[in-house]
Amino acid sequence: MAVFMVQLAEGVDDVVEAQAAGRTKSGEIVLEAADETGKPVRIRTYRSDAVTAVFRRGPGDSGSYGWIPQPASGTWWCY
């Protein structure tokens, strides 16, 4: 599991534990976890216009943990 922070356009940060986060072709931000059979299940979905930034908690270049920004555009997945 990983910890993701989704910054929302309304000025609130949503911190969610999930196995993956991604941006779909339509621009939606999705957070997923696996069910008991290992199949991915979306636990949160955000409209593209509702999100200003997405971060994953992890080690930076210096080795200390922080919020690592994810791409602001395009299709991507982060685990």
JSON list of C-alpha atoms in Angstrom, two decimals:
[
{"chain": "A", "resi": 1, "resn": "MET", "atom": "CA", "xyz": [0.00, 0.00, 0.00]},
{"chain": "A", "resi": 2, "resn": "ALA", "atom": "CA", "xyz": [1.02, 3.57, -0.59]},
{"chain": "A", "resi": 3, "resn": "VAL", "atom": "CA", "xyz": [-0.21, 6.94, 0.65]},
{"chain": "A", "resi": 4, "resn": "PHE", "atom": "CA", "xyz": [-1.43, 9.48, -1.89]},
{"chain": "A", "resi": 5, "resn": "MET", "atom": "CA", "xyz": [-2.46, 13.10, -1.42]},
{"chain": "A", "resi": 6, "resn": "VAL", "atom": "CA", "xyz": [-4.93, 14.58, -3.88]},
{"chain": "A", "resi": 7, "resn": "GLN", "atom": "CA", "xyz": [-5.14, 18.38, -3.79]},
{"chain": "A", "resi": 8, "resn": "LEU", "atom": "CA", "xyz": [-8.65, 19.42, -4.70]},
{"chain": "A", "resi": 9, "resn": "ALA", "atom": "CA", "xyz": [-9.66, 22.62, -6.48]},
{"chain": "A", "resi": 10, "resn": "GLU", "atom": "CA", "xyz": [-11.94, 23.49, -3.55]},
{"chain": "A", "resi": 11, "resn": "GLY", "atom": "CA", "xyz": [-8.82, 23.95, -1.39]},
{"chain": "A", "resi": 12, "resn": "VAL", "atom": "CA", "xyz": [-8.90, 20.66, 0.52]},
{"chain": "A", "resi": 13, "resn": "ASP", "atom": "CA", "xyz": [-6.30, 17.87, 0.53]},
{"chain": "A", "resi": 14, "resn": "ASP", "atom": "CA", "xyz": [-7.58, 14.28, 0.47]},
{"chain": "A", "resi": 15, "resn": "VAL", "atom": "CA", "xyz": [-5.04, 11.77, 1.84]},
{"chain": "A", "resi": 16, "resn": "VAL", "atom": "CA", "xyz": [-5.82, 8.18, 0.84]},
{"chain": "A", "resi": 17, "resn": "GLU", "atom": "CA", "xyz": [-4.07, 4.84, 1.33]},
{"chain": "A", "resi": 18, "resn": "ALA", "atom": "CA", "xyz": [-4.28, 2.80, -1.88]},
{"chain": "A", "resi": 19, "resn": "GLN", "atom": "CA", "xyz": [-2.26, 0.33, -3.91]},
{"chain": "A", "resi": 20, "resn": "ALA", "atom": "CA", "xyz": [-2.20, 2.52, -7.02]},
{"chain": "A", "resi": 21, "resn": "ALA", "atom": "CA", "xyz": [-3.16, 5.94, -8.32]},
{"chain": "A", "resi": 22, "resn": "GLY", "atom": "CA", "xyz": [-3.48, 6.98, -11.91]},
{"chain": "A", "resi": 23, "resn": "ARG", "atom": "CA", "xyz": [-4.75, 9.44, -14.46]},
{"chain": "A", "resi": 24, "resn": "THR", "atom": "CA", "xyz": [-7.05, 7.93, -17.10]},
{"chain": "A", "resi": 25, "resn": "LYS", "atom": "CA", "xyz": [-7.33, 8.92, -20.76]},
{"chain": "A", "resi": 26, "resn": "SER", "atom": "CA", "xyz": [-10.32, 11.08, -19.85]},
{"chain": "A", "resi": 27, "resn": "GLY", "atom": "CA", "xyz": [-8.24, 12.87, -17.17]},
{"chain": "A", "resi": 28, "resn": "GLU", "atom": "CA", "xyz": [-9.92, 11.35, -14.12]},
{"chain": "A", "resi": 29, "resn": "ILE", "atom": "CA", "xyz": [-7.74, 10.60, -11.11]},
{"chain": "A", "resi": 30, "resn": "VAL", "atom": "CA", "xyz": [-8.43, 7.12, -9.76]},
{"chain": "A", "resi": 31, "resn": "LEU", "atom": "CA", "xyz": [-7.20, 5.33, -6.64]},
{"chain": "A", "resi": 32, "resn": "GLU", "atom": "CA", "xyz": [-7.30, 1.54, -6.56]},
{"chain": "A", "resi": 33, "resn": "ALA", "atom": "CA", "xyz": [-6.85, -1.37, -4.17]},
{"chain": "A", "resi": 34, "resn": "ALA", "atom": "CA", "xyz": [-7.02, -5.10, -4.86]},
{"chain": "A", "resi": 35, "resn": "ASP", "atom": "CA", "xyz": [-9.95, -7.23, -3.80]},
{"chain": "A", "resi": 36, "resn": "GLU", "atom": "CA", "xyz": [-9.52, -10.66, -2.18]},
{"chain": "A", "resi": 37, "resn": "THR", "atom": "CA", "xyz": [-8.83, -12.25, -5.60]},
{"chain": "A", "resi": 38, "resn": "GLY", "atom": "CA", "xyz": [-6.22, -9.64, -6.57]},
{"chain": "A", "resi": 39, "resn": "LYS", "atom": "CA", "xyz": [-8.49, -7.81, -9.02]},
{"chain": "A", "resi": 40, "resn": "PRO", "atom": "CA", "xyz": [-8.10, -4.00, -8.94]},
{"chain": "A", "resi": 41, "resn": "VAL", "atom": "CA", "xyz": [-11.07, -2.13, -7.49]},
{"chain": "A", "resi": 42, "resn": "ARG", "atom": "CA", "xyz": [-11.46, 1.66, -7.63]},
{"chain": "A", "resi": 43, "resn": "ILE", "atom": "CA", "xyz": [-11.81, 3.07, -4.16]},
{"chain": "A", "resi": 44, "resn": "ARG", "atom": "CA", "xyz": [-11.96, 6.75, -5.19]},
{"chain": "A", "resi": 45, "resn": "THR", "atom": "CA", "xyz": [-12.46, 8.61, -8.47]},
{"chain": "A", "resi": 46, "resn": "TYR", "atom": "CA", "xyz": [-12.03, 12.36, -8.97]},
{"chain": "A", "resi": 47, "resn": "ARG", "atom": "CA", "xyz": [-13.13, 14.43, -11.98]},
{"chain": "A", "resi": 48, "resn": "SER", "atom": "CA", "xyz": [-10.22, 16.05, -13.79]},
{"chain": "A", "resi": 49, "resn": "ASP", "atom": "CA", "xyz": [-11.49, 19.57, -13.08]},
{"chain": "A", "resi": 50, "resn": "ALA", "atom": "CA", "xyz": [-11.75, 18.81, -9.34]},
{"chain": "A", "resi": 51, "resn": "VAL", "atom": "CA", "xyz": [-8.01, 18.02, -8.89]},
{"chain": "A", "resi": 52, "resn": "THR", "atom": "CA", "xyz": [-5.12, 20.48, -8.92]},
{"chain": "A", "resi": 53, "resn": "ALA", "atom": "CA", "xyz": [-2.27, 18.07, -8.01]},
{"chain": "A", "resi": 54, "resn": "VAL", "atom": "CA", "xyz": [-1.51, 14.49, -6.96]},
{"chain": "A", "resi": 55, "resn": "PHE", "atom": "CA", "xyz": [1.39, 13.36, -4.73]},
{"chain": "A", "resi": 56, "resn": "ARG", "atom": "CA", "xyz": [2.72, 10.01, -3.51]},
{"chain": "A", "resi": 57, "resn": "ARG", "atom": "CA", "xyz": [4.43, 9.72, -0.15]},
{"chain": "A", "resi": 58, "resn": "GLY", "atom": "CA", "xyz": [7.88, 8.23, -0.62]},
{"chain": "A", "resi": 59, "resn": "PRO", "atom": "CA", "xyz": [11.64, 8.72, -0.42]},
{"chain": "A", "resi": 60, "resn": "GLY", "atom": "CA", "xyz": [13.05, 11.65, -2.34]},
{"chain": "A", "resi": 61, "resn": "ASP", "atom": "CA", "xyz": [16.50, 12.00, -3.91]},
{"chain": "A", "resi": 62, "resn": "SER", "atom": "CA", "xyz": [18.00, 12.78, -0.51]},
{"chain": "A", "resi": 63, "resn": "GLY", "atom": "CA", "xyz": [16.51, 9.61, 1.00]},
{"chain": "A", "resi": 64, "resn": "SER", "atom": "CA", "xyz": [14.13, 11.45, 3.31]},
{"chain": "A", "resi": 65, "resn": "TYR", "atom": "CA", "xyz": [10.40, 10.89, 2.90]},
{"chain": "A", "resi": 66, "resn": "GLY", "atom": "CA", "xyz": [8.17, 13.56, 1.45]},
{"chain": "A", "resi": 67, "resn": "TRP", "atom": "CA", "xyz": [5.38, 14.16, -1.07]},
{"chain": "A", "resi": 68, "resn": "ILE", "atom": "CA", "xyz": [6.51, 13.27, -4.60]},
{"chain": "A", "resi": 69, "resn": "PRO", "atom": "CA", "xyz": [4.48, 15.10, -7.27]},
{"chain": "A", "resi": 70, "resn": "GLN", "atom": "CA", "xyz": [2.87, 13.04, -10.01]},
{"chain": "A", "resi": 71, "resn": "PRO", "atom": "CA", "xyz": [2.56, 14.31, -13.61]},
{"chain": "A", "resi": 72, "resn": "ALA", "atom": "CA", "xyz": [0.04, 17.11, -14.08]},
{"chain": "A", "resi": 73, "resn": "SER", "atom": "CA", "xyz": [-1.08, 15.78, -17.46]},
{"chain": "A", "resi": 74, "resn": "GLY", "atom": "CA", "xyz": [-1.12, 12.67, -19.61]},
{"chain": "A", "resi": 75, "resn": "THR", "atom": "CA", "xyz": [-2.00, 9.11, -18.69]},
{"chain": "A", "resi": 76, "resn": "TRP", "atom": "CA", "xyz": [0.03, 7.59, -15.85]},
{"chain": "A", "resi": 77, "resn": "TRP", "atom": "CA", "xyz": [-0.03, 5.03, -13.02]},
{"chain": "A", "resi": 78, "resn": "CYS", "atom": "CA", "xyz": [1.88, 5.15, -9.74]},
{"chain": "A", "resi": 79, "resn": "TYR", "atom": "CA", "xyz": [2.26, 2.22, -7.32]}
]
